[in-house]
Amino acid sequence: MAADAVEELGFARVDIGRGRRRGHPEAVYCEGKTVAEVVAIARSLVGSGAENVLATRASDETLGALRAAFPGTVVHERARLAVLAPAARSGTGRVDVVCGRPEDEPAAEEAALVAEAMGSRVVRRYDAPVHDPAALPGWLGLGLGLGLGEQDAPAVFVVADGTGGALPTLVSGLVDRMVIALPTSAGGALPGRAALLSALNSCSPGVVAVNIDNGYGAGYSAHMINTPRAADAVMA
């Protein structure tokens, strides 16, 4: 298949060549689309031979329709995400996904699932001591190895936080790896905006931010940092 292959559906141009160019197929962003449109786009991608096609921000109705249309689909209700044509990946490297509040877990889990679908090994750490920053070094294992040894240390952290947004900076100040800040809309009078501004103004070098609730972007970016030559391997 050509790397620039596109299928015209009338209401959408499906980039069925993206897997060849980027190492992972186009995802289906479900918000704002009808169930029929989502299923049609997904059918185009799966029909092109793509595996681990992600449908994100999906309603319960859309998740049910995808499960019915594509046998074997794996649905994750809390993350509002479905994996179509699922295929096992080796789980290379290590990405740690961190949050400290149950409200932040849906966005964190979206990031974790995306990185896993792309082929990264993911460690979920959803119990960060956000109300006791002094406990954070111990919770991290007093260093990057997290008690597992330097060889098994994470290549990158995704840190979801929807309150003041301090957690990504706190984590970054203790480790020598990139931290992707994932602001969530779960918390505060200005949902997500305070956390986003905090990440953008972080005083710790090595913190980068995705948009509010963009677990897909955080997981995708984390995988690329974790396996920087993954796309090159696909193009070879």
Short mmCIF file of C-alpha atoms in Angstrom, two decimals:
data_model
loop_
_atom_site.label_atom_id
_atom_site.label_comp_id
_atom_site.label_asym_id
_atom_site.label_seq_id
_atom_site.Cartn_x
_atom_site.Cartn_y
_atom_site.Cartn_z
CA MET A 1 0.00 0.00 0.00
CA ALA A 2 1.29 3.46 -0.89
CA ALA A 3 2.27 5.67 2.04
CA ASP A 4 0.01 8.44 0.72
CA ALA A 5 -3.04 6.21 0.09
CA VAL A 6 -6.38 7.86 0.88
CA GLU A 7 -9.92 6.46 0.69
CA GLU A 8 -12.72 8.93 -0.06
CA LEU A 9 -15.93 8.27 1.85
CA GLY A 10 -17.74 11.45 0.86
CA PHE A 11 -17.92 12.79 4.40
CA ALA A 12 -14.30 11.94 5.22
CA ARG A 13 -10.93 11.27 3.58
CA VAL A 14 -9.43 8.30 5.38
CA ASP A 15 -5.64 8.29 5.54
CA ILE A 16 -5.13 4.56 5.06
CA GLY A 17 -1.44 5.07 4.27
CA ARG A 18 -0.59 6.56 7.64
CA GLY A 19 0.55 3.28 9.15
CA ARG A 20 3.18 3.05 6.43
CA ARG A 21 4.36 6.63 7.00
CA ARG A 22 4.09 6.93 10.76
CA GLY A 23 4.26 3.41 12.13
CA HIS A 24 0.66 3.37 13.41
CA PRO A 25 -2.65 3.81 11.59
CA GLU A 26 -4.91 6.83 11.78
CA ALA A 27 -7.10 6.91 14.88
CA VAL A 28 -10.83 7.58 14.71
CA TYR A 29 -11.82 10.57 16.86
CA CYS A 30 -15.46 9.81 17.59
CA GLU A 31 -16.76 13.02 19.17
CA GLY A 32 -18.85 15.01 16.71
CA LYS A 33 -19.31 12.05 14.36
CA THR A 34 -22.40 9.91 14.03
CA VAL A 35 -22.17 6.24 14.94
CA ALA A 36 -22.56 5.32 11.26
CA GLU A 37 -19.69 7.64 10.29
CA VAL A 38 -17.39 6.17 12.94
CA VAL A 39 -18.17 2.62 11.84
CA ALA A 40 -17.59 3.50 8.17
CA ILE A 41 -14.22 5.12 8.88
CA ALA A 42 -13.21 2.19 11.07
CA ARG A 43 -14.25 -0.26 8.36
CA SER A 44 -12.04 1.57 5.86
CA LEU A 45 -9.02 1.38 8.16
CA VAL A 46 -9.51 -2.22 9.22
CA GLY A 47 -10.27 -3.20 5.62
CA SER A 48 -6.93 -1.76 4.54
CA GLY A 49 -5.19 -4.29 6.79
CA ALA A 50 -4.45 -1.95 9.69
CA GLU A 51 -4.14 -3.48 13.16
CA ASN A 52 -4.73 -1.93 16.58
CA VAL A 53 -6.93 0.80 15.12
CA LEU A 54 -7.96 3.14 17.91
CA ALA A 55 -11.37 4.76 18.26
CA THR A 56 -11.14 7.53 20.86
CA ARG A 57 -13.63 9.72 22.75
CA ALA A 58 -16.36 7.21 21.97
CA SER A 59 -19.80 7.24 23.59
CA ASP A 60 -21.30 4.07 25.02
CA GLU A 61 -23.51 3.82 21.93
CA THR A 62 -20.51 4.09 19.62
CA LEU A 63 -18.51 1.57 21.63
CA GLY A 64 -21.40 -0.88 21.40
CA ALA A 65 -21.72 -0.39 17.64
CA LEU A 66 -17.99 -0.95 17.13
CA ARG A 67 -18.05 -4.10 19.20
CA ALA A 68 -20.95 -5.41 17.12
CA ALA A 69 -19.40 -4.45 13.76
CA PHE A 70 -15.89 -5.74 14.43
CA PRO A 71 -15.62 -9.09 16.23
CA GLY A 72 -12.71 -9.17 18.63
CA THR A 73 -12.83 -5.44 19.35
CA VAL A 74 -11.50 -4.61 22.81
CA VAL A 75 -13.52 -1.90 24.55
CA HIS A 76 -12.33 0.24 27.46
CA GLU A 77 -15.36 2.08 28.77
CA ARG A 78 -13.64 4.30 31.31
CA ALA A 79 -11.12 5.55 28.78
CA ARG A 80 -13.87 5.83 26.13
CA LEU A 81 -11.63 3.92 23.74
CA ALA A 82 -11.88 0.84 21.52
CA VAL A 83 -9.09 -1.15 19.88
CA LEU A 84 -10.17 -2.62 16.54
CA ALA A 85 -8.36 -5.56 14.94
CA PRO A 86 -6.28 -5.96 18.10
CA ALA A 87 -2.86 -7.53 17.70
CA ALA A 88 -0.33 -8.36 20.38
CA ARG A 89 2.72 -6.15 20.59
CA SER A 90 6.06 -7.09 22.14
CA GLY A 91 5.94 -4.36 24.79
CA THR A 92 9.28 -2.67 24.29
CA GLY A 93 11.00 -0.21 26.60
CA ARG A 94 8.98 1.30 29.39
CA VAL A 95 6.50 4.17 29.74
CA ASP A 96 5.24 5.09 33.22
CA VAL A 97 1.79 6.67 33.38
CA VAL A 98 1.23 8.54 36.63
CA CYS A 99 -1.69 10.23 38.33
CA GLY A 100 -2.85 10.73 41.89
CA ARG A 101 -6.63 11.08 41.77
CA PRO A 102 -9.36 8.75 40.50
CA GLU A 103 -10.77 11.66 38.47
CA ASP A 104 -7.60 11.78 36.40
CA GLU A 105 -7.53 8.07 35.64
CA PRO A 106 -9.71 8.13 32.46
CA ALA A 107 -7.25 10.44 30.67
CA ALA A 108 -4.27 8.59 32.13
CA GLU A 109 -5.72 5.26 31.02
CA GLU A 110 -6.30 6.57 27.49
CA ALA A 111 -2.61 7.48 27.33
CA ALA A 112 -1.60 4.08 28.68
CA LEU A 113 -3.79 2.17 26.23
CA VAL A 114 -2.53 4.17 23.25
CA ALA A 115 1.11 3.57 24.13
CA GLU A 116 0.41 -0.14 24.62
CA ALA A 117 -1.43 -0.43 21.31
CA MET A 118 1.56 1.11 19.57
CA GLY A 119 3.95 -1.37 21.17
CA SER A 120 5.32 0.18 24.35
CA ARG A 121 5.38 -1.57 27.70
CA VAL A 122 3.40 0.54 30.14
CA VAL A 123 3.54 0.68 33.92
CA ARG A 124 0.50 2.33 35.51
CA ARG A 125 1.08 4.25 38.74
CA TYR A 126 -2.23 5.79 39.73
CA ASP A 127 -1.60 6.39 43.43
CA ALA A 128 0.87 9.29 43.49
CA PRO A 129 0.88 11.08 46.89
CA VAL A 130 -0.41 14.39 45.49
CA HIS A 131 -1.36 15.67 48.96
CA ASP A 132 2.06 14.87 50.44
CA PRO A 133 4.81 16.01 48.03
CA ALA A 134 7.47 15.10 50.58
CA ALA A 135 6.51 11.46 50.10
CA LEU A 136 7.00 11.61 46.33
CA PRO A 137 10.74 10.72 46.26
CA GLY A 138 10.07 7.57 48.27
CA TRP A 139 7.04 6.73 46.16
CA LEU A 140 9.22 7.01 43.05
CA GLY A 141 11.73 4.64 44.61
CA LEU A 142 14.32 7.30 45.47
CA GLY A 143 15.41 7.63 41.87
CA LEU A 144 14.74 6.82 38.29
CA GLY A 145 15.01 3.05 38.68
CA LEU A 146 11.92 2.94 40.92
CA GLY A 147 13.52 0.11 42.86
CA LEU A 148 13.89 -2.05 39.72
CA GLY A 149 17.36 -1.09 38.57
CA GLU A 150 18.52 1.39 35.96
CA GLN A 151 18.16 -1.07 33.07
CA ASP A 152 14.41 -1.30 33.65
CA ALA A 153 13.86 2.40 34.27
CA PRO A 154 11.14 4.19 32.30
CA ALA A 155 12.18 6.10 29.20
CA VAL A 156 9.46 8.72 29.73
CA PHE A 157 6.70 9.62 32.16
CA VAL A 158 3.15 10.69 31.36
CA VAL A 159 1.74 12.57 34.35
CA ALA A 160 -1.98 13.35 34.41
CA ASP A 161 -3.15 16.11 36.76
CA GLY A 162 -6.28 18.21 36.68
CA THR A 163 -6.03 20.33 39.81
CA GLY A 164 -3.17 22.77 40.21
CA GLY A 165 -1.02 20.93 37.71
CA ALA A 166 1.98 20.70 40.04
CA LEU A 167 2.48 16.95 39.82
CA PRO A 168 4.30 16.89 36.42
CA THR A 169 6.80 19.48 37.66
CA LEU A 170 7.33 17.64 40.94
CA VAL A 171 8.01 14.37 39.14
CA SER A 172 10.30 16.07 36.63
CA GLY A 173 12.37 17.54 39.44
CA LEU A 174 13.20 14.05 40.69
CA VAL A 175 14.00 12.12 37.49
CA ASP A 176 16.28 12.47 34.48
CA ARG A 177 13.70 11.59 31.85
CA MET A 178 11.16 13.54 29.81
CA VAL A 179 7.81 14.18 31.49
CA ILE A 180 4.72 14.64 29.37
CA ALA A 181 2.17 16.68 31.30
CA LEU A 182 -1.41 15.62 30.64
CA PRO A 183 -3.78 18.26 32.05
CA THR A 184 -7.26 16.91 32.71
CA SER A 185 -10.58 18.70 32.94
CA ALA A 186 -11.45 16.88 36.18
CA GLY A 187 -11.02 19.52 38.82
CA GLY A 188 -10.99 23.20 39.61
CA ALA A 189 -13.14 26.16 38.67
CA LEU A 190 -11.37 26.42 35.31
CA PRO A 191 -11.41 22.77 34.21
CA GLY A 192 -8.00 21.83 32.90
CA ARG A 193 -6.87 25.35 32.12
CA ALA A 194 -5.01 25.95 35.37
CA ALA A 195 -3.23 22.61 35.01
CA LEU A 196 -2.34 23.35 31.38
CA LEU A 197 -0.92 26.78 32.23
CA SER A 198 1.04 25.27 35.10
CA ALA A 199 2.59 22.70 32.75
CA LEU A 200 3.40 25.31 30.12
CA ASN A 201 5.08 27.48 32.75
CA SER A 202 6.91 24.66 34.50
CA CYS A 203 10.23 25.66 36.01
CA SER A 204 11.61 22.14 35.52
CA PRO A 205 13.36 21.57 32.17
CA GLY A 206 12.08 18.52 30.35
CA VAL A 207 8.35 19.01 30.93
CA VAL A 208 6.27 19.20 27.76
CA ALA A 209 2.50 19.46 27.65
CA VAL A 210 -0.33 18.15 25.53
CA ASN A 211 -3.77 19.73 25.44
CA ILE A 212 -6.43 19.19 28.08
CA ASP A 213 -7.63 15.56 28.25
CA ASN A 214 -5.47 14.63 25.24
CA GLY A 215 -4.55 11.17 26.46
CA TYR A 216 -4.17 10.01 22.87
CA GLY A 217 -1.52 12.66 22.14
CA ALA A 218 0.29 11.94 25.39
CA GLY A 219 0.39 8.20 24.80
CA TYR A 220 1.46 8.59 21.17
CA SER A 221 4.25 11.00 22.10
CA ALA A 222 5.40 8.78 24.96
CA HIS A 223 5.68 5.81 22.62
CA MET A 224 7.74 7.84 20.14
CA ILE A 225 10.13 8.89 22.92
CA ASN A 226 10.28 5.33 24.21
CA THR A 227 10.96 3.83 20.77
CA PRO A 228 12.38 6.67 18.67
CA ARG A 229 13.18 4.50 15.66
CA ALA A 230 9.86 2.62 15.55
CA ALA A 231 8.66 4.53 12.47
CA ASP A 232 11.97 3.97 10.70
CA ALA A 233 11.62 0.22 11.19
CA VAL A 234 8.23 0.27 9.52
CA MET A 235 9.56 2.29 6.57
CA ALA A 236 12.52 -0.06 6.02
#
